[in-house]
Structure formats: structure tokens, C-alpha cells
PDB file of C-alpha atoms in Angstrom:
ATOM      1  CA  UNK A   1     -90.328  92.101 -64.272  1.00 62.00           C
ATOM      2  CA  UNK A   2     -92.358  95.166 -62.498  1.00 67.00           C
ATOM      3  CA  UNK A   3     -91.928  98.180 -64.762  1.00 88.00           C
ATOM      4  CA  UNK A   4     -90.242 100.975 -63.060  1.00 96.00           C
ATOM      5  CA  UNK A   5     -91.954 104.008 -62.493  1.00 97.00           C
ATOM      6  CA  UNK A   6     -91.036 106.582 -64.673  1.00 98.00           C
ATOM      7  CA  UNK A   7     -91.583 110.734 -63.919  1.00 98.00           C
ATOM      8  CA  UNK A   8     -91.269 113.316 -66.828  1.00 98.00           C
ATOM      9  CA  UNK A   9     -90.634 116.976 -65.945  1.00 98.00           C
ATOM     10  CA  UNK A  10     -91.336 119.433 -68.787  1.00 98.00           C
ATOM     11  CA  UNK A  11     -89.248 122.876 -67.123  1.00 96.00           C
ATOM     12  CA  UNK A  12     -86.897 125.395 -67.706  1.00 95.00           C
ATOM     13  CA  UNK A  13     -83.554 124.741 -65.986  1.00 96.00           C
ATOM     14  CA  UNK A  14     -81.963 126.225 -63.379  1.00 96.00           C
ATOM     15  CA  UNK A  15     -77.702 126.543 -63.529  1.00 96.00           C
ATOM     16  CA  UNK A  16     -77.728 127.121 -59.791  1.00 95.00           C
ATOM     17  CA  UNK A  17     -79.588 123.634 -58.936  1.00 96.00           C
ATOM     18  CA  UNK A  18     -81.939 124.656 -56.576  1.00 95.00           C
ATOM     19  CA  UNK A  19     -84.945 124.710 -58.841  1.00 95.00           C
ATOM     20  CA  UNK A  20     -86.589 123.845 -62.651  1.00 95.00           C
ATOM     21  CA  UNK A  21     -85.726 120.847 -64.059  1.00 97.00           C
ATOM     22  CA  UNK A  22     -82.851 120.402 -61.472  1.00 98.00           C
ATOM     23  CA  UNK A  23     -84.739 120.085 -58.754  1.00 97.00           C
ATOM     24  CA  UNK A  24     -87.420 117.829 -60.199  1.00 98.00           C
ATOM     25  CA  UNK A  25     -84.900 115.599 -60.876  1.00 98.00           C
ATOM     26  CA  UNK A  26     -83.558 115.476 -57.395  1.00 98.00           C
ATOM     27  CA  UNK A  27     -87.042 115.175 -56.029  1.00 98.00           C
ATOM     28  CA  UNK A  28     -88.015 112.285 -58.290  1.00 98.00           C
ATOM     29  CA  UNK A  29     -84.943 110.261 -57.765  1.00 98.00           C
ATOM     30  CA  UNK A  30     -85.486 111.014 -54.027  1.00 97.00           C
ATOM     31  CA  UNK A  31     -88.890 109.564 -54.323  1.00 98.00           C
ATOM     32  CA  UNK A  32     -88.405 106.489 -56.040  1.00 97.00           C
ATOM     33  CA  UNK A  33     -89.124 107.630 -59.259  1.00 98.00           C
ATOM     34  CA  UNK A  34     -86.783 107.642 -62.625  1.00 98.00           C
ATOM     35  CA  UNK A  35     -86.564 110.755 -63.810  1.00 98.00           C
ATOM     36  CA  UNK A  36     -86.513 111.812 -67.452  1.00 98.00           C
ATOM     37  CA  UNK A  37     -86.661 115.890 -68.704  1.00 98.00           C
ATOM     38  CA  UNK A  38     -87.797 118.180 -71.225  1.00 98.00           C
ATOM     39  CA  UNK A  39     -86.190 121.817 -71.636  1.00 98.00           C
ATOM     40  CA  UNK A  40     -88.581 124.477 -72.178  1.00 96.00           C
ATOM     41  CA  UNK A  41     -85.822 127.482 -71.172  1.00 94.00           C
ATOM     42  CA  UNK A  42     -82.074 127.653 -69.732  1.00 95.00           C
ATOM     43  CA  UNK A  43     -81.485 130.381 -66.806  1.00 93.00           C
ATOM     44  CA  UNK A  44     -78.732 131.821 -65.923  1.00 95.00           C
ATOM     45  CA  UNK A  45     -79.371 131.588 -62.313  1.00 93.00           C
ATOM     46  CA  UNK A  46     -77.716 131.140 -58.658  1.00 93.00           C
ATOM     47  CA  UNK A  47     -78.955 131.691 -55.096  1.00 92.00           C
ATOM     48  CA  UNK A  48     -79.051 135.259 -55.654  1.00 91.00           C
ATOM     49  CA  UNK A  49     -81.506 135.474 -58.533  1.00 89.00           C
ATOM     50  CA  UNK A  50     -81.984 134.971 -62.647  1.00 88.00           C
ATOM     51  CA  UNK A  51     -79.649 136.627 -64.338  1.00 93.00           C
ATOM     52  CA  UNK A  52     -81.372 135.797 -67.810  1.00 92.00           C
ATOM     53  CA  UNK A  53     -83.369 133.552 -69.732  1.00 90.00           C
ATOM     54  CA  UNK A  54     -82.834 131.946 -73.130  1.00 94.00           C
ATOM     55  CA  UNK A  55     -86.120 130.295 -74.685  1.00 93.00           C
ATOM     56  CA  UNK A  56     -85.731 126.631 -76.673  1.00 96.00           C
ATOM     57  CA  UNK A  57     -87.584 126.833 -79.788  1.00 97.00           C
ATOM     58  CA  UNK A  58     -91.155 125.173 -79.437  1.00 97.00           C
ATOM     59  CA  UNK A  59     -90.098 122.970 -82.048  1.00 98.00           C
ATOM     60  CA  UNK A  60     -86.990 121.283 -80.790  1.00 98.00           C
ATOM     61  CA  UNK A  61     -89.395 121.159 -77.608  1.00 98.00           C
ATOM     62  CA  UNK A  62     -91.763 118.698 -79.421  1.00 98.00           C
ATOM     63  CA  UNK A  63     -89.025 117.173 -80.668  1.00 98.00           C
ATOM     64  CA  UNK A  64     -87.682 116.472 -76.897  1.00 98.00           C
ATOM     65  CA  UNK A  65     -91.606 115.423 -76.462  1.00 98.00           C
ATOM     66  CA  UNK A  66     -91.329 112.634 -79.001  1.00 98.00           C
ATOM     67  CA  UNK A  67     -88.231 111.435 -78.181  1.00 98.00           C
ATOM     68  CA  UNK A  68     -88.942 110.477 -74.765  1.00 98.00           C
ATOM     69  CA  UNK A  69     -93.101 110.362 -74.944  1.00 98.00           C
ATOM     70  CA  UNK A  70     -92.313 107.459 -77.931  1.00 98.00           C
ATOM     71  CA  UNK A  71     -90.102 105.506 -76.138  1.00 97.00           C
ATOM     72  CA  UNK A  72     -90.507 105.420 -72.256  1.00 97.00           C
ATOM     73  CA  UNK A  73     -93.580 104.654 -70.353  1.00 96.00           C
ATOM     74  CA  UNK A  74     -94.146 108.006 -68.425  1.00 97.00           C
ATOM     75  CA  UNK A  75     -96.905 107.382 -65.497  1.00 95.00           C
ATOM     76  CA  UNK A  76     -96.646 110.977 -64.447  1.00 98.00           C
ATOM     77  CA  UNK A  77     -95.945 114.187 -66.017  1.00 98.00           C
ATOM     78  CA  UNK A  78     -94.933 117.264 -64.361  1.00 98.00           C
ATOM     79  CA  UNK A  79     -94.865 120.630 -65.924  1.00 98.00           C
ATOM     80  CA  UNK A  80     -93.123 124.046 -64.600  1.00 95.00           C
ATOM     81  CA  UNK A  81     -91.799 127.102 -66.367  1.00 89.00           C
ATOM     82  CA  UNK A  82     -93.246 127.714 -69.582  1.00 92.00           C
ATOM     83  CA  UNK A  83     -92.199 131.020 -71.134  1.00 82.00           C
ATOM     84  CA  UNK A  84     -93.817 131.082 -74.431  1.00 90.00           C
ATOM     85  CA  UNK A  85     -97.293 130.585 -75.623  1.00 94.00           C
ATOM     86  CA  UNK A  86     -95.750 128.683 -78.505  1.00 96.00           C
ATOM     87  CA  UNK A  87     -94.445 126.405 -76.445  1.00 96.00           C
ATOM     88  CA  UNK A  88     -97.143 126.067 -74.324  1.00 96.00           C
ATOM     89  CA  UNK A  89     -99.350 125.133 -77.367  1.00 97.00           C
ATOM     90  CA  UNK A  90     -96.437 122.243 -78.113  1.00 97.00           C
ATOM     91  CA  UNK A  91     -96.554 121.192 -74.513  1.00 98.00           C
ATOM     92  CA  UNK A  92    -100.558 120.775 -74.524  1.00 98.00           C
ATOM     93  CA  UNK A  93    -100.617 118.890 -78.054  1.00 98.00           C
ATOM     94  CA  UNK A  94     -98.315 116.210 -77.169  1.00 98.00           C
ATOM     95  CA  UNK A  95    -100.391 115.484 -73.296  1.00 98.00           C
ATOM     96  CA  UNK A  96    -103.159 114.772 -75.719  1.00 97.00           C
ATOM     97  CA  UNK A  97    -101.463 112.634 -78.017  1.00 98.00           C
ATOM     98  CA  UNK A  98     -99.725 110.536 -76.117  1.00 98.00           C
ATOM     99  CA  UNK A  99    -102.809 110.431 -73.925  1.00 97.00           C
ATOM    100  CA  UNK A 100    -100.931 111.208 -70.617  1.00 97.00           C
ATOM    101  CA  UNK A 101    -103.040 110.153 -67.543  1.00 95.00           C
ATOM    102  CA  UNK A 102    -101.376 112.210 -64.595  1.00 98.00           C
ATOM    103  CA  UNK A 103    -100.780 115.942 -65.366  1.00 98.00           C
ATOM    104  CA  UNK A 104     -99.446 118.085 -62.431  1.00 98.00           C
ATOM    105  CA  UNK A 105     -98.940 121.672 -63.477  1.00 98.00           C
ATOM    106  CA  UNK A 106     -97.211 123.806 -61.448  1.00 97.00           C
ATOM    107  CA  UNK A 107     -97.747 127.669 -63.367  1.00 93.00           C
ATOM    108  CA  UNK A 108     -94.114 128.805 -62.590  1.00 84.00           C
ATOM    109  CA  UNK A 109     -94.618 132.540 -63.006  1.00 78.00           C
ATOM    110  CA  UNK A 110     -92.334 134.387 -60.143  1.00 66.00           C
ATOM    111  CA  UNK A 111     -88.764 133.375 -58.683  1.00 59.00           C
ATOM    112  CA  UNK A 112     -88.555 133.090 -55.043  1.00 57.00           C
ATOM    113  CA  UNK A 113     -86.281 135.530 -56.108  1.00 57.00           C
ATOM    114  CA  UNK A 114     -88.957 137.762 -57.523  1.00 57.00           C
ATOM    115  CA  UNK A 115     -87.755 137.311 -61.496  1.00 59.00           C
ATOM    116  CA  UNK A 116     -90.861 137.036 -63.232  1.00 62.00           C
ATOM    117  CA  UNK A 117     -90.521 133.938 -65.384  1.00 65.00           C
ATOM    118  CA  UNK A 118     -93.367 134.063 -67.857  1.00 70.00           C
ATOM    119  CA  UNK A 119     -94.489 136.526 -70.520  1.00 69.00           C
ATOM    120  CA  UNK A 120     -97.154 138.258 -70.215  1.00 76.00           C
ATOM    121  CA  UNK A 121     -98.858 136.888 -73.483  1.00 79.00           C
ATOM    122  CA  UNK A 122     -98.477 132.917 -72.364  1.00 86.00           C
ATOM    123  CA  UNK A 123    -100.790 133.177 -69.286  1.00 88.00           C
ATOM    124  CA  UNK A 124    -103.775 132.845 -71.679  1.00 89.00           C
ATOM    125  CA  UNK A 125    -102.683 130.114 -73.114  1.00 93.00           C
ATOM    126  CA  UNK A 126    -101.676 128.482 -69.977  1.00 94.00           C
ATOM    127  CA  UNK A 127    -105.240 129.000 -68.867  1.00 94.00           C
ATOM    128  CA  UNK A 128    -107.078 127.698 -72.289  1.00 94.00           C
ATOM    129  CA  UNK A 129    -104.716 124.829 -73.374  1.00 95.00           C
ATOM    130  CA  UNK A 130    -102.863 123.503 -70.058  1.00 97.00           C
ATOM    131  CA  UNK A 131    -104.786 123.960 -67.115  1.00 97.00           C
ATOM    132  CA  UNK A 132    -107.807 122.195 -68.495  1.00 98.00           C
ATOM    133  CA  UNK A 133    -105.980 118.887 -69.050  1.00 98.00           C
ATOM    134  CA  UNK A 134    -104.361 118.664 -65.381  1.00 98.00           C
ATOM    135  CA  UNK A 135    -105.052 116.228 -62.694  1.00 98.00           C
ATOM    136  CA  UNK A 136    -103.916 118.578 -60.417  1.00 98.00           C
ATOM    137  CA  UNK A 137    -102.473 122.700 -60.269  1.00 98.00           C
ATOM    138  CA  UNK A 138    -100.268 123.815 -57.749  1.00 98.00           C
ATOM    139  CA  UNK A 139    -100.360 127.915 -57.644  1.00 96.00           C
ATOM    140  CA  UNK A 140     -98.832 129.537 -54.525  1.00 93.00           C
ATOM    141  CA  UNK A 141    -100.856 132.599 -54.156  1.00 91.00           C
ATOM    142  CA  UNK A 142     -98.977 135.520 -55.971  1.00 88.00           C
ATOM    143  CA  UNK A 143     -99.582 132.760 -59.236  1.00 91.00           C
ATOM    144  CA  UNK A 144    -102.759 132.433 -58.113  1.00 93.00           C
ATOM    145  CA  UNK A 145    -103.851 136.275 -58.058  1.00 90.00           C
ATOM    146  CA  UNK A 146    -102.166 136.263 -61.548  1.00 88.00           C
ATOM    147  CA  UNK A 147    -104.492 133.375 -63.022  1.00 92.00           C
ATOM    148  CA  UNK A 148    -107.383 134.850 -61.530  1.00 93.00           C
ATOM    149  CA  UNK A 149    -106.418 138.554 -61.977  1.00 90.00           C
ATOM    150  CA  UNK A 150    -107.263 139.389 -58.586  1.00 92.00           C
ATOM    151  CA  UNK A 151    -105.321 141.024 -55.457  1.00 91.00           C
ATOM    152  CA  UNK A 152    -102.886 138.725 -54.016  1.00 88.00           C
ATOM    153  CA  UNK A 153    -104.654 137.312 -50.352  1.00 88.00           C
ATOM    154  CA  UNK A 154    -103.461 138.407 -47.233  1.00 87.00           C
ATOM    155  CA  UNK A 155    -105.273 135.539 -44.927  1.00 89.00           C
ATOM    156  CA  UNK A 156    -106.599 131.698 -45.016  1.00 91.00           C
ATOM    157  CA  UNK A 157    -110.102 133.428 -45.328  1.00 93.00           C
ATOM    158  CA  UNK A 158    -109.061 134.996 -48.489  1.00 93.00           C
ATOM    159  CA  UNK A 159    -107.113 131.801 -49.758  1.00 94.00           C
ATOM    160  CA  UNK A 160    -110.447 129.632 -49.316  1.00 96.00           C
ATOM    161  CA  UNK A 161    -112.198 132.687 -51.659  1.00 96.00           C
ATOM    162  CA  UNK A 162    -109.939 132.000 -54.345  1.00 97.00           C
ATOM    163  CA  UNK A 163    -109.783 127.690 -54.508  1.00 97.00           C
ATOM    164  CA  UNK A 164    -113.382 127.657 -56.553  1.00 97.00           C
ATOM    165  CA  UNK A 165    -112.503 129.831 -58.954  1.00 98.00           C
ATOM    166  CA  UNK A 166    -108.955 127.966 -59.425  1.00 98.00           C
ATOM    167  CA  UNK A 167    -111.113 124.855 -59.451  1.00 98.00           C
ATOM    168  CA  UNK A 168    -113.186 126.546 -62.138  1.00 98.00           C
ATOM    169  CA  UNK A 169    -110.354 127.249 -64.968  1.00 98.00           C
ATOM    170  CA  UNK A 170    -110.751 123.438 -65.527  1.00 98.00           C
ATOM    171  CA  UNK A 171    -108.222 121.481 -63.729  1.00 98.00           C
ATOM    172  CA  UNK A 172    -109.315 118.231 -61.869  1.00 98.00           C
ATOM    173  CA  UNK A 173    -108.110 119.555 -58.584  1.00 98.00           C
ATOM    174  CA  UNK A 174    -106.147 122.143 -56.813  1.00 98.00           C
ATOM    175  CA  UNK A 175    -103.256 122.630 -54.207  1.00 98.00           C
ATOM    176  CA  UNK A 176    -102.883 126.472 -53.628  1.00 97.00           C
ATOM    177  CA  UNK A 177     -99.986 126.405 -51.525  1.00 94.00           C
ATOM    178  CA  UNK A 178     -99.953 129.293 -48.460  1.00 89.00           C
ATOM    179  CA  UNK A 179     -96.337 129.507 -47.854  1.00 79.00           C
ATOM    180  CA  UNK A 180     -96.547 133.633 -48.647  1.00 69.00           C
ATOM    181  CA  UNK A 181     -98.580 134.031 -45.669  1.00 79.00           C
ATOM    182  CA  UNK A 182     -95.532 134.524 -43.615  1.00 63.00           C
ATOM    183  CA  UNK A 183     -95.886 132.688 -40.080  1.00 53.00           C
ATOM    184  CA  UNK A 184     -99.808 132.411 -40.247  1.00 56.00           C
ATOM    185  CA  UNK A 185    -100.448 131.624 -36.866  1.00 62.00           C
ATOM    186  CA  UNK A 186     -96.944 129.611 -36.433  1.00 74.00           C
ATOM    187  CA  UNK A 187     -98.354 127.092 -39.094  1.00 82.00           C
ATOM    188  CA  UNK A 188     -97.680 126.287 -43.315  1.00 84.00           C
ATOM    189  CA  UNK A 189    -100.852 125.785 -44.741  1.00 91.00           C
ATOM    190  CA  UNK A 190    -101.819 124.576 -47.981  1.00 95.00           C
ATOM    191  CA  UNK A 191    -105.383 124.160 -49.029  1.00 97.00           C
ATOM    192  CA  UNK A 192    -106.324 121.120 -51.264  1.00 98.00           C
ATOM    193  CA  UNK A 193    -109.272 120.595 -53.511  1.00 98.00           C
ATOM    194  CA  UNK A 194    -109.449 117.011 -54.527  1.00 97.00           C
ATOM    195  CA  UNK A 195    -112.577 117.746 -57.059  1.00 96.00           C
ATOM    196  CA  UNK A 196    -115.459 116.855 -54.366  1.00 96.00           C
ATOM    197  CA  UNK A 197    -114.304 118.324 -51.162  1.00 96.00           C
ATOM    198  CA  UNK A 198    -111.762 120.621 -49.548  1.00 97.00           C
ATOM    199  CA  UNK A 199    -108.537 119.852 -47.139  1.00 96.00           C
ATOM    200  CA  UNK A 200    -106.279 122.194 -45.016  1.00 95.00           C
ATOM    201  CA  UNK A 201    -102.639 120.808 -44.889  1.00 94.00           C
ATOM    202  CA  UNK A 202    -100.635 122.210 -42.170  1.00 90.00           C
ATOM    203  CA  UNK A 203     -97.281 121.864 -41.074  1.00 87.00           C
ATOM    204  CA  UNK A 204     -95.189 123.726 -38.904  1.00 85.00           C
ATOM    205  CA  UNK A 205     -93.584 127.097 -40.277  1.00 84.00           C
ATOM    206  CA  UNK A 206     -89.937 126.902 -40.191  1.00 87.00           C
ATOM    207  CA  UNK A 207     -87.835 130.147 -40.228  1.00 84.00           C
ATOM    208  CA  UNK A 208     -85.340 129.615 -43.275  1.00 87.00           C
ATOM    209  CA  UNK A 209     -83.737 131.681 -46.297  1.00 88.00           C
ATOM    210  CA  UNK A 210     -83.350 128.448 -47.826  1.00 91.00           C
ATOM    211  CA  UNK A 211     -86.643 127.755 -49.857  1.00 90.00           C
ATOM    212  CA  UNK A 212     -84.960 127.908 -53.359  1.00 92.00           C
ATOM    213  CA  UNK A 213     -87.178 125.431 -55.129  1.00 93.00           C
ATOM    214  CA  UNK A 214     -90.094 124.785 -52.657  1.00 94.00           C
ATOM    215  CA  UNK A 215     -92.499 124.930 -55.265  1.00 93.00           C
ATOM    216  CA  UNK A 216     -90.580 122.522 -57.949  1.00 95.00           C
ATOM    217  CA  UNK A 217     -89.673 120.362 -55.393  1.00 97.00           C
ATOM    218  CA  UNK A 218     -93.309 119.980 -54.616  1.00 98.00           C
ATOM    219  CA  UNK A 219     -95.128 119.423 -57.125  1.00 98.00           C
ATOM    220  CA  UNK A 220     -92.420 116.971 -58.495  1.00 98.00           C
ATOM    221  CA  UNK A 221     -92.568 115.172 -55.038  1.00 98.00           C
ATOM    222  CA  UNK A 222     -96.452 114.824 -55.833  1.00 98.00           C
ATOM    223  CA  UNK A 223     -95.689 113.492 -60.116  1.00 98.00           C
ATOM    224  CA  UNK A 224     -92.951 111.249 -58.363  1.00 98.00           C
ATOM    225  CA  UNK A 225     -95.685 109.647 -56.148  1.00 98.00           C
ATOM    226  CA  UNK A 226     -98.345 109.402 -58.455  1.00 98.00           C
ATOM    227  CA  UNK A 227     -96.346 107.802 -61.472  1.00 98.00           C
ATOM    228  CA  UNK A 228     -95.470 105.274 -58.263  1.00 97.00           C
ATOM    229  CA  UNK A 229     -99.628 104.472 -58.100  1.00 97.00           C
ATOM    230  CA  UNK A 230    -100.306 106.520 -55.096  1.00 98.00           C
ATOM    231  CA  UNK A 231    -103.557 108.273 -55.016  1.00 98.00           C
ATOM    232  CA  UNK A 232    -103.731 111.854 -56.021  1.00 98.00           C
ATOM    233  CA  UNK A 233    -104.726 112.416 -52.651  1.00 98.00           C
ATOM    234  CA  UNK A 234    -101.908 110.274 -51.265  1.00 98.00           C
ATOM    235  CA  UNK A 235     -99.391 111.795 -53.472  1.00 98.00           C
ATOM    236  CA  UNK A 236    -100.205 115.547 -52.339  1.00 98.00           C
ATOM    237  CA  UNK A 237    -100.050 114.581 -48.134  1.00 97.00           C
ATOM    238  CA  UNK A 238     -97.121 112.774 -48.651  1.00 98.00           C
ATOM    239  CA  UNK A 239     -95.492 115.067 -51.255  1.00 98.00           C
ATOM    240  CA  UNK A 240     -96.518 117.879 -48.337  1.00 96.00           C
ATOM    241  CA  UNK A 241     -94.741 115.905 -45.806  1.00 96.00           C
ATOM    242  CA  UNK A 242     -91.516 115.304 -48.061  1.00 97.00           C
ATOM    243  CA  UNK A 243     -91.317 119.261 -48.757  1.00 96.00           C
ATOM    244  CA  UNK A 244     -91.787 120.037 -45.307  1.00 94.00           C
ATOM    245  CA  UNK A 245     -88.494 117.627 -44.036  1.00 96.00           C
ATOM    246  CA  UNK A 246     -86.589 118.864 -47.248  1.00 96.00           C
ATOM    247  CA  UNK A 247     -86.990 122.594 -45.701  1.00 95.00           C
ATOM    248  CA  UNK A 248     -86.584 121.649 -42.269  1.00 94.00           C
ATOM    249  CA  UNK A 249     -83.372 120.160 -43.436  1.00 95.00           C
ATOM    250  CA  UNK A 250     -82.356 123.037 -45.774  1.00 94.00           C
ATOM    251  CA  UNK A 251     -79.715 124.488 -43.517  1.00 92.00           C
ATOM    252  CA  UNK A 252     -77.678 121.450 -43.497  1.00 92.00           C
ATOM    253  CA  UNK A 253     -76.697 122.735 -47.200  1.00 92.00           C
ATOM    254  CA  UNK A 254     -74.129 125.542 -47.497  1.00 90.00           C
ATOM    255  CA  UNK A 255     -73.964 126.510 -50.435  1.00 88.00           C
ATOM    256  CA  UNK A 256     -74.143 130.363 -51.632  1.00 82.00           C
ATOM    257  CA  UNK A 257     -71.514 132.932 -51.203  1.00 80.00           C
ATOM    258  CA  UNK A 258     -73.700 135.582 -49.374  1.00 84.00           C
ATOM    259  CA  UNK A 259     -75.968 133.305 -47.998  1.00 81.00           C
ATOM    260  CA  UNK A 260     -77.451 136.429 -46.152  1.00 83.00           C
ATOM    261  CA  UNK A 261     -78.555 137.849 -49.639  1.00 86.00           C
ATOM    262  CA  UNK A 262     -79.882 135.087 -51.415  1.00 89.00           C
ATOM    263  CA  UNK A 263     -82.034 131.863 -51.233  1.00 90.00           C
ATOM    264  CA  UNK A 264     -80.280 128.515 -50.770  1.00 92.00           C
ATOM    265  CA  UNK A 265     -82.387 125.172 -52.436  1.00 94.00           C
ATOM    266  CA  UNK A 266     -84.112 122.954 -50.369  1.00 95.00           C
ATOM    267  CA  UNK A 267     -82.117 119.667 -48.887  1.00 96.00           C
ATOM    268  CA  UNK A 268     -83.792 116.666 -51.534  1.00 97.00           C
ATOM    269  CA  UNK A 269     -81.797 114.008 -49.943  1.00 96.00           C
ATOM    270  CA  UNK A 270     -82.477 114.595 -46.496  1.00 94.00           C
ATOM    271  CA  UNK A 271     -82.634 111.039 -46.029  1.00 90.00           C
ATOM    272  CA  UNK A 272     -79.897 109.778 -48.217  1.00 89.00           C
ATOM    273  CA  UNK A 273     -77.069 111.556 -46.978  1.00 88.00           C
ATOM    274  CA  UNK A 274     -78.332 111.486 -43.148  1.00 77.00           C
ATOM    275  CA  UNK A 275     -77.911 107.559 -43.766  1.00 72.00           C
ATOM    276  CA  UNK A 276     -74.301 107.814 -45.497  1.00 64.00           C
TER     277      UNK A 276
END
């Protein structure tokens, strides 16, 4: 029998269920993918913001490692929140010992909220153990001013400055996703570094509160895809086109109590329920 493709998201979770390990899940079961989790952090979290964080010991996150790493055969793993350099170092030991061969890392630093999810200590870490061992790193650009310690950019000109020396901390490629540059010129755009040459992904910008979980939601869509044997290339225009719908779709979910205050999630199963 054809093995089914298997996804593994390594993030903190969210109790609302509009991002983290929540909506990894949604977006790998969405994709075709089976979906299987490791818990770096809970949140105590809803459409309005974080309302606090409580770390998992990096030891009972190994332990979650081996559990799953020495039993199912992940094809893809994503990564997302990592709050503790600790952890981090757990998280970067077991990718090379159970010689994963897709790594998407998402560097989950900010809310859309504006919580700031990582400490200040882990982002060296991230950037000397993680980064180096992804296929792929998907910053939107207030993460990416962090990594690089640079001012956040404020136009596609300044975005294109900042993809080589992304590409330069060590990951195989890079998706710096644009969606901060509010409206640019009535378009989304993402730029994508695929290691020998650089794309511009563009969609149309849709005017929504609900983008809880964009970011999760993407770079999950992009693990889902490439633990099915799509192309890292493949994976990231597709997974672009599966975000885009799921935001487009967003305000089909009504969800929050002040709905005017807060961010609702993305709609992962756009397509399911439209056909029930």
C-alpha cells in the first residue's frame, strides 16, 4: 500500500484555534496531509490577543520528539513558536538525528496581535542551530528586521534588500512574506528565494480583520505539500494560493465576541464545508 504522507508541526498552541499548532493541524489535514504535533508552549489566547504563555520543559519536548520521530515516517517537518533557547537546542538535535529531509521554519516571534512570542535570548540560537538546517524560512518582515537587526521595510525595494542577507543566515531558501506592507499597490506580495534565483508572488490584497494565523497556516500549507512530494517550489505557489482562498474566505467564520477588536483565524476548510 502507498504510505500516507505524514506532516509534523513542532509549535506552541493556541486555545483560541486560529493559530500554533491548531492551525497547522487544520492546514495539513486540509491539504492532504496527516498531521502529527509537538508542544513547545501552551497560550492562553483568543481573537483578542495572548493572555500568557506557559513553556514545556525542553526535556519532555525531546521526549514528544522521540515518540513520534521513532515511530512515524514524517516527510515534512514544520516548526513555529519556539520560546526558549533550550528548547530550541532540543528541537535542532533531534532534525539531525532523525535526519529529517524537509525543514520549514517559520521564526514565530510577534502575534498578529502584537504579543511578542519569543525571548529575547532564543533568537541566537534560532539563528546558529535552526535556521541553518531549513529547506526553507518563512519571516514576514517585522521577523525579518528582528533576524537581521535592521529597521523594519517600508516598500518591495526595501524587502528585495533584505532576501540575501536572510538567504545568508544559512537556510536553503527563503519566503519573506509582504503582507505588512498594507495595500502595496492593491497587491500581496511575497518574495521567494529558491537558492539560485528570485520570485515575486502576488495575489490580490483583501481587506479583512480576519488574518489570525496567516503565517502558521502558511508555512504548514507549504510542509503539508512537500511531505506530499511536491517541489519546494511547488509547495510555496500552491501553499500561496491556498492562504490566499483561506483569507478570502475568512469572513465566512464568525467567531469572536468583539469581532471589531480582535483578529478572527483564517477559513482552513474553505473547500470542505463550501461542498457540505
Amino acid at each position: 500500500m502507498p504510505s500516507t504522507p505524514i506532516a509534523l508541526t513542532i509549535a506552541g498552541s493556541d486555545s483560541g484555534g486560529g493559530a500554533g499548532i491548531q492551525a497547522d493541524l487544520k492546514a495539513f489535514s486540509a491539504l492532504g496531509a496527516y498531521g502529527c504535533s509537538v508542544i513547545t508552549a501552551l497560550t492562553a489566547q483568543n481573537t483578542l490577543g495572548v493572555q500568557g504563555i506557559f513553556d514545556v520543559t525542553p526535556a519532555f519536548v525531546r521526549q514528544q520528539l522521540d515518540s513520534v520521530l521513532s515511530d512515524l515516517p514524517v516527510s515534512a517537518v514544520k516548526v513555529g513558536m519556539l520560546s526558549q533557547p533550550e528548547v530550541i537546542d532540543a528541537v535542532a538535535q533531534a532534525i539531525t538525528d532523525y535526519s529529517i529531509q524537509h525543514l520549514v521554519v517559520d521564526p514565530v516571534m510577534v502575534a498578529t496581535s502584537g504579543d511578542v512570542l519569543l525571548q529575547e535570548s532564543a533568537i541566537a540560537t534560532l539563528k546558529s542551530k535552526l535556521i541553518p538546517k531549513a529547506s526553507l524560512i518563512t519571516p514576514n518582515l517585522p521577523e525579518a528586521a528582528v533576524l537581521l537587526n535592521c529597521p523594519r521595510p517600508e516598500s518591495i525595494d526595501d524587502m528585495k534588500a533584505m532576501v540575501e542577507p536572510l538567504m545568508k543566515l544559512g537556510a536553503s531558501a527563503v519566503l519573506l512574506k509582504g503582507g505588512h506592507l498594507i495595500g502595496s499597490e492593491g497587491k500581496a506580495i511575497d518574495l521567494f528565494h529558491d537558492g539560485k534565483e528570485l520570485h515575486a508572488l502576488e495575489s490580490a490584497w483583501i481587506y479583512t480583520r480576519n488574518t489570525h494565523g496567516t503565517g502558521c497556516t502558511l508555512s504548514s500549507a507549504i510542509t503539508a505539500l512537500l511531505a506530499k512530494g511536491f517541489s519546494l517550489t511547488d509547495a510555496v505557489y500552491k501553499g500561496k494560493e491556498y492562504i490566499s482562498e483561506a483569507i478570502a474566505h475568512a469572513n465566512q467564520l464568525h467567531i469572536a465576541g468583539k469581532p471589531e477588536e480582535g483578529h478572527g483565524p483564517v477559513h482552513h476548510f474553505y473547500r470542505t464545508w463550501q461542498n457540505s
